[in-house]
């Protein structure tokens, strides 16, 4: 194998795929990145795979001889990122003893040699057979991830809650995430409706989706289409010259639709940014032990008051205007859960729908995207 490529292309693509290299590989070959060079297409593809998450990316290069090889990821990333800009020649040869493979990198000045492994030892990335692709614009996919990932659980014992639940319908893809205290549900529209009326549901680990979000944010235009293939056990996202595959999480995802109330006794319309900045000020005082903020809804004055009693520290209260229908009520929340959800609602005005002081509270954006954020209130202790 022999190829000539730019230092920038090699380094940026290596750092992209290296995020799927496991820190403690169960098998030595998994600490490597698979490099495949094709002289017919002048394309070089790089693959990393930890048996759960796989990332593949490709770029153009002058490929003089086709070939494939598994290279030590960390060493290669560290060397390449420090090389000067310009062309790098990369070729492989069998070492003097005829035992192993040596890869030589030649930048414009200098020469580096790295021991490599044969490509045949590297595991194949999973392929989904016969699945109908869903086509989403990058903008819709990023929107769906942004509006759901924050609500996943970081508790590994609640395995299925550490992922985002995707539900494919004919012309929409629904994202849902919950950690038991709050729930985010968001619906995006498919670019091309999917054939057949069969509904497909899978739960994808948050770690894989965060990598997807990072990759899309880096190099995809918002109008570009991403093909998504769903299958029980596996999900694949493919666009341009990139591909991310992930194992899905096993286990029954909670029936979250049943948690969302259908009718409400009270409704409050608020200016979102003003609500967040008021919360941020009150949060400074929210007692470090419980992080509780009280929200008092006052229909007569058409305002809400946020307050916080932090024992032995002090207290704070602040009011802001709101459009209120329904009777007065006091309700309390964990300020962190409230703020994280409000920051992801994609509109300047939001609506808060509620019934009693301990029943689920729903926040929705006014206009635009179909997103629902549910936060569970906490009990006020007098």
Coordinates of C-alpha atoms in Angstrom, one line a residue:
X1 CA 0.0 0.0 0.0
X2 CA 1.2 3.5 -0.8
X3 CA -0.5 6.9 -0.7
X4 CA 0.2 10.6 -0.6
X5 CA -2.2 12.8 1.4
X6 CA -2.3 16.2 3.2
X7 CA -1.4 16.3 6.9
X8 CA -4.6 18.3 7.5
X9 CA -6.9 15.7 6.0
X10 CA -5.2 12.8 7.7
X11 CA -5.0 14.4 11.1
X12 CA -8.6 15.8 11.2
X13 CA -10.1 12.4 10.0
X14 CA -8.0 10.4 12.5
X15 CA -9.1 12.6 15.4
X16 CA -12.7 12.2 14.3
X17 CA -12.7 8.4 14.2
X18 CA -10.4 7.9 17.2
X19 CA -13.3 8.8 19.4
X20 CA -14.6 5.3 18.8
X21 CA -11.4 3.6 19.9
X22 CA -11.9 2.0 23.4
X23 CA -9.7 3.3 26.2
X24 CA -9.4 -0.3 27.5
X25 CA -9.8 -2.6 24.5
X26 CA -11.0 -6.1 25.1
X27 CA -8.9 -7.2 22.2
X28 CA -5.5 -5.7 21.0
X29 CA -6.8 -5.0 17.5
X30 CA -9.5 -2.7 18.8
X31 CA -6.8 -0.2 19.9
X32 CA -6.1 0.3 16.2
X33 CA -7.7 2.3 13.4
X34 CA -8.3 0.5 10.1
X35 CA -6.9 2.4 7.1
X36 CA -8.1 1.3 3.6
X37 CA -6.7 2.9 0.5
X38 CA -8.3 2.5 -3.0
X39 CA -6.2 3.3 -6.0
X40 CA -9.3 3.3 -8.4
X41 CA -11.2 5.9 -6.5
X42 CA -8.3 7.7 -4.8
X43 CA -10.1 7.5 -1.5
X44 CA -8.8 6.6 1.9
X45 CA -11.2 5.4 4.6
X46 CA -10.5 5.2 8.3
X47 CA -12.6 3.1 10.7
X48 CA -12.6 2.7 14.5
X49 CA -14.9 0.3 16.3
X50 CA -15.3 -0.7 20.0
X51 CA -17.8 -3.4 19.1
X52 CA -20.7 -1.1 20.2
X53 CA -19.9 2.2 18.5
X54 CA -18.3 2.4 15.1
X55 CA -17.2 5.5 13.1
X56 CA -16.0 5.5 9.5
X57 CA -14.9 8.5 7.5
X58 CA -13.1 8.9 4.2
X59 CA -11.2 11.6 2.3
X60 CA -9.4 12.0 -1.1
X61 CA -5.7 11.2 -1.5
X62 CA -3.3 10.1 -4.2
X63 CA -3.4 6.4 -3.8
X64 CA -0.5 4.8 -5.7
X65 CA -1.1 1.2 -4.4
X66 CA -4.3 -0.1 -2.9
X67 CA -4.2 -1.8 0.5
X68 CA -5.6 -2.0 4.0
X69 CA -3.8 -2.0 7.4
X70 CA -4.6 -1.6 11.1
X71 CA -2.6 1.2 12.8
X72 CA -2.2 2.0 16.5
X73 CA -4.7 4.8 17.0
X74 CA -3.2 6.8 19.9
X75 CA 0.3 6.8 18.5
X76 CA -0.8 7.7 15.0
X77 CA -3.1 10.5 16.2
X78 CA -0.3 12.0 18.4
X79 CA 2.3 11.8 15.6
X80 CA 0.1 13.1 12.8
X81 CA -1.4 16.0 14.7
X82 CA 2.2 17.3 15.4
X83 CA 3.5 17.0 11.9
X84 CA 3.9 20.2 9.8
X85 CA 1.3 21.1 7.2
X86 CA 2.0 19.7 3.8
X87 CA 2.0 16.3 2.0
X88 CA 2.7 13.0 3.8
X89 CA 3.7 9.8 2.1
X90 CA 2.5 6.7 3.8
X91 CA 3.6 3.1 2.8
X92 CA 3.9 -0.3 4.5
X93 CA 6.5 -3.0 4.3
X94 CA 7.2 -6.3 6.1
X95 CA 9.9 -5.8 8.8
X96 CA 13.4 -7.4 8.3
X97 CA 12.5 -10.5 10.3
X98 CA 9.5 -11.1 8.1
X99 CA 7.3 -11.1 11.2
X100 CA 5.4 -7.9 11.4
X101 CA 4.3 -4.9 9.3
X102 CA 6.0 -1.5 9.5
X103 CA 4.2 1.6 8.2
X104 CA 6.4 4.6 7.3
X105 CA 5.2 8.1 7.4
X106 CA 7.3 10.7 5.5
X107 CA 6.4 14.3 5.9
X108 CA 8.5 16.9 4.0
X109 CA 11.2 16.6 6.6
X110 CA 11.7 13.5 8.6
X111 CA 10.5 9.9 8.7
X112 CA 8.4 8.0 11.3
X113 CA 7.9 4.3 11.5
X114 CA 5.1 2.6 13.3
X115 CA 4.4 -1.1 13.9
X116 CA 1.0 -2.2 12.5
X117 CA -1.3 -5.2 12.3
X118 CA -2.9 -6.9 9.4
X119 CA -6.3 -5.6 8.3
X120 CA -7.9 -9.0 8.4
X121 CA -7.9 -9.0 12.2
X122 CA -10.0 -5.9 12.4
X123 CA -13.8 -6.6 13.0
X124 CA -16.3 -5.7 10.3
X125 CA -18.6 -2.8 10.9
X126 CA -22.2 -4.1 11.1
X127 CA -24.4 -3.6 8.0
X128 CA -28.2 -3.5 8.2
X129 CA -29.7 -5.6 5.5
X130 CA -33.1 -4.8 3.8
X131 CA -33.9 -1.9 6.1
X132 CA -35.7 1.1 4.5
X133 CA -33.6 4.3 5.0
X134 CA -35.2 7.3 6.7
X135 CA -33.9 10.5 5.2
X136 CA -33.6 13.5 7.6
X137 CA -32.0 16.9 7.0
X138 CA -28.9 17.5 9.1
X139 CA -30.8 20.4 10.7
X140 CA -33.7 18.2 11.7
X141 CA -31.4 15.5 13.2
X142 CA -29.3 18.1 15.1
X143 CA -32.6 19.6 16.4
X144 CA -33.8 16.2 17.6
X145 CA -30.5 15.4 19.3
X146 CA -30.3 18.8 21.0
X147 CA -33.8 18.5 22.3
X148 CA -33.4 15.1 23.8
X149 CA -29.9 14.1 24.7
X150 CA -29.7 16.4 27.8
X151 CA -32.6 14.4 29.5
X152 CA -30.9 11.0 29.3
X153 CA -29.8 9.3 32.5
X154 CA -26.1 9.0 33.4
X155 CA -26.8 6.2 35.8
X156 CA -25.5 3.0 34.1
X157 CA -27.7 0.8 36.3
X158 CA -30.8 2.2 34.5
X159 CA -29.3 1.0 31.2
X160 CA -32.3 1.7 28.9
X161 CA -32.6 5.3 30.2
X162 CA -29.0 6.1 29.2
X163 CA -30.2 6.2 25.6
X164 CA -32.6 8.2 23.4
X165 CA -35.7 6.3 22.3
X166 CA -36.3 6.7 18.5
X167 CA -39.7 6.0 17.0
X168 CA -40.0 5.9 13.3
X169 CA -43.4 6.7 11.8
X170 CA -44.2 7.1 8.2
X171 CA -43.3 10.8 7.9
X172 CA -41.8 11.6 11.3
X173 CA -39.0 10.5 13.6
X174 CA -39.7 11.0 17.3
X175 CA -36.9 11.4 19.9
X176 CA -37.7 10.7 23.6
X177 CA -35.4 10.8 26.6
X178 CA -36.1 10.5 30.3
X179 CA -34.0 10.0 33.5
X180 CA -37.0 9.4 35.7
X181 CA -37.3 13.0 36.9
X182 CA -38.0 14.7 33.5
X183 CA -38.9 13.8 30.0
X184 CA -38.2 15.4 26.6
X185 CA -40.1 14.4 23.5
X186 CA -39.4 15.9 20.1
X187 CA -40.7 15.2 16.6
X188 CA -38.9 15.9 13.4
X189 CA -40.1 15.5 9.8
X190 CA -38.6 13.0 7.4
X191 CA -37.4 14.4 4.1
X192 CA -39.0 11.5 2.2
X193 CA -41.8 9.5 3.8
X194 CA -41.0 5.9 4.6
X195 CA -42.8 3.1 2.7
X196 CA -45.1 0.9 4.7
X197 CA -46.9 1.8 7.9
X198 CA -44.8 -0.3 10.2
X199 CA -43.6 1.6 13.3
X200 CA -40.0 0.9 14.3
X201 CA -38.7 1.7 17.8
X202 CA -35.1 1.5 19.0
X203 CA -33.1 3.0 22.0
X204 CA -29.7 4.3 21.0
X205 CA -27.0 5.0 23.6
X206 CA -26.5 8.7 24.4
X207 CA -22.7 8.3 23.9
X208 CA -23.1 7.3 20.2
X209 CA -25.6 10.1 19.6
X210 CA -23.3 12.7 21.2
X211 CA -20.6 11.6 18.7
X212 CA -23.1 11.9 15.9
X213 CA -24.0 15.4 17.1
X214 CA -20.4 16.4 17.2
X215 CA -19.7 15.0 13.7
X216 CA -22.7 16.7 12.1
X217 CA -21.8 20.0 13.8
X218 CA -18.3 19.8 12.3
X219 CA -18.8 19.2 8.7
X220 CA -22.3 18.9 7.5
X221 CA -24.5 21.6 6.0
X222 CA -28.0 22.0 7.4
X223 CA -29.7 21.1 4.1
X224 CA -27.8 17.9 3.7
X225 CA -29.6 14.6 4.1
X226 CA -28.6 11.9 6.5
X227 CA -29.8 8.3 5.8
X228 CA -30.8 6.5 9.0
X229 CA -31.2 2.7 9.1
X230 CA -33.0 1.3 12.1
X231 CA -33.0 -2.4 13.2
X232 CA -33.5 -4.2 16.5
X233 CA -29.9 -4.5 17.7
X234 CA -28.3 -1.9 15.4
X235 CA -28.6 1.6 14.0
X236 CA -26.6 3.2 11.2
X237 CA -26.3 6.9 10.2
X238 CA -24.7 7.6 6.8
X239 CA -24.0 10.9 5.0
X240 CA -21.4 12.3 2.6
X241 CA -18.4 10.1 3.2
X242 CA -19.1 9.4 6.8
X243 CA -20.9 6.7 8.7
X244 CA -21.7 6.0 12.4
X245 CA -23.0 2.7 13.6
X246 CA -24.1 1.8 17.1
X247 CA -25.6 -1.1 18.9
X248 CA -29.0 -0.4 20.4
X249 CA -29.9 -0.8 24.1
X250 CA -31.9 -3.8 25.1
X251 CA -34.9 -3.6 27.4
X252 CA -38.4 -2.2 27.4
X253 CA -38.4 1.7 27.2
X254 CA -41.0 3.2 29.6
X255 CA -44.4 4.0 28.0
X256 CA -43.6 7.8 28.3
X257 CA -46.7 8.9 26.3
X258 CA -48.9 7.8 29.3
X259 CA -47.0 10.2 31.6
X260 CA -48.1 13.2 29.6
X261 CA -51.5 14.6 30.9
X262 CA -54.1 15.3 28.3
X263 CA -55.9 18.1 30.0
X264 CA -54.8 21.0 32.2
X265 CA -56.4 23.3 34.8
X266 CA -53.9 26.1 34.4
X267 CA -51.8 27.6 31.6
X268 CA -49.0 30.1 31.8
X269 CA -47.3 31.9 28.8
X270 CA -43.9 33.2 29.5
X271 CA -41.0 34.9 27.8
X272 CA -38.4 32.1 27.7
X273 CA -35.1 34.0 28.0
X274 CA -36.4 36.3 30.8
X275 CA -37.6 33.2 32.7
X276 CA -34.2 31.5 32.3
X277 CA -32.2 34.6 33.4
X278 CA -34.5 35.0 36.5
X279 CA -34.1 31.3 37.3
X280 CA -30.3 31.7 37.0
X281 CA -30.2 34.5 39.5
X282 CA -32.4 32.6 42.0
X283 CA -30.4 29.5 41.4
X284 CA -27.4 31.2 43.0
X285 CA -29.2 31.0 46.3
X286 CA -31.0 27.7 45.7
X287 CA -29.7 25.7 48.7
X288 CA -26.8 23.6 47.6
X289 CA -28.4 20.6 49.3
X290 CA -31.7 20.6 47.5
X291 CA -31.6 23.1 44.6
X292 CA -35.3 23.9 45.1
X293 CA -37.0 26.9 43.5
X294 CA -40.6 27.8 44.3
X295 CA -42.8 29.2 41.5
X296 CA -45.9 31.2 42.7
X297 CA -48.6 31.8 40.0
X298 CA -50.6 34.9 40.6
X299 CA -53.6 35.3 38.2
X300 CA -54.9 38.6 39.6
X301 CA -51.6 40.4 38.9
X302 CA -50.8 38.2 35.8
X303 CA -47.3 37.5 37.1
X304 CA -45.2 34.6 38.5
X305 CA -42.8 35.0 41.4
X306 CA -39.7 32.8 41.8
X307 CA -38.4 32.4 45.3
X308 CA -35.8 30.5 47.2
X309 CA -35.1 30.0 50.9
X310 CA -31.6 28.9 51.5
X311 CA -31.3 28.2 55.2
X312 CA -28.3 30.0 57.0
X313 CA -27.4 31.7 53.7
X314 CA -30.3 34.0 52.7
X315 CA -33.3 34.2 50.4
X316 CA -34.3 35.7 47.1
X317 CA -37.5 36.5 45.3
X318 CA -38.2 37.9 41.8
X319 CA -41.3 38.4 39.8
X320 CA -41.9 38.6 36.1
X321 CA -45.0 39.2 33.9
X322 CA -47.0 36.2 32.5
X323 CA -50.3 35.4 30.8
X324 CA -52.1 33.2 33.2
X325 CA -55.4 31.3 33.0
X326 CA -56.5 29.2 36.0
X327 CA -56.3 29.6 39.7
X328 CA -53.3 30.7 41.8
X329 CA -50.9 27.9 42.9
X330 CA -47.5 27.4 44.4
X331 CA -45.3 24.8 42.9
X332 CA -41.6 23.8 43.4
X333 CA -39.0 22.4 41.1
X334 CA -35.4 21.2 41.1
X335 CA -33.9 24.3 39.5
X336 CA -31.3 22.3 37.4
X337 CA -34.0 20.2 35.7
X338 CA -36.1 23.2 35.0
X339 CA -33.3 25.3 33.5
X340 CA -31.8 22.5 31.4
X341 CA -35.1 21.8 29.7
X342 CA -36.0 25.5 29.2
X343 CA -32.7 26.1 27.5
X344 CA -33.5 23.6 24.8
X345 CA -37.0 24.8 24.0
X346 CA -36.6 26.4 20.6
X347 CA -38.8 29.5 20.8
X348 CA -38.9 33.0 22.3
X349 CA -42.2 32.3 24.2
X350 CA -43.1 29.1 26.0
X351 CA -46.2 27.7 27.6
X352 CA -46.4 26.0 31.0
X353 CA -49.3 23.6 31.4
X354 CA -50.1 22.3 34.9
X355 CA -52.8 20.8 37.1
X356 CA -51.9 20.4 40.8
X357 CA -48.7 21.1 42.8
X358 CA -47.4 17.6 42.5
X359 CA -48.7 16.4 39.1
X360 CA -46.4 16.5 36.0
X361 CA -45.8 20.0 34.5
X362 CA -45.5 20.3 30.7
X363 CA -43.5 23.0 28.9
X364 CA -44.0 23.5 25.2
X365 CA -42.6 26.1 22.7
X366 CA -45.0 28.5 21.1
X367 CA -45.0 27.9 17.4
X368 CA -42.4 26.0 15.3
X369 CA -40.9 22.7 16.5
X370 CA -43.0 20.0 18.1
X371 CA -41.3 19.5 21.5
X372 CA -42.7 18.6 24.9
X373 CA -40.7 18.9 28.1
X374 CA -42.1 17.3 31.2
X375 CA -40.7 18.2 34.7
X376 CA -41.9 16.5 37.9
X377 CA -42.5 19.1 40.7
X378 CA -41.1 18.4 44.2
X379 CA -42.8 18.7 47.5
X380 CA -42.6 22.0 49.3
X381 CA -41.6 21.5 52.9
X382 CA -42.7 24.3 55.2

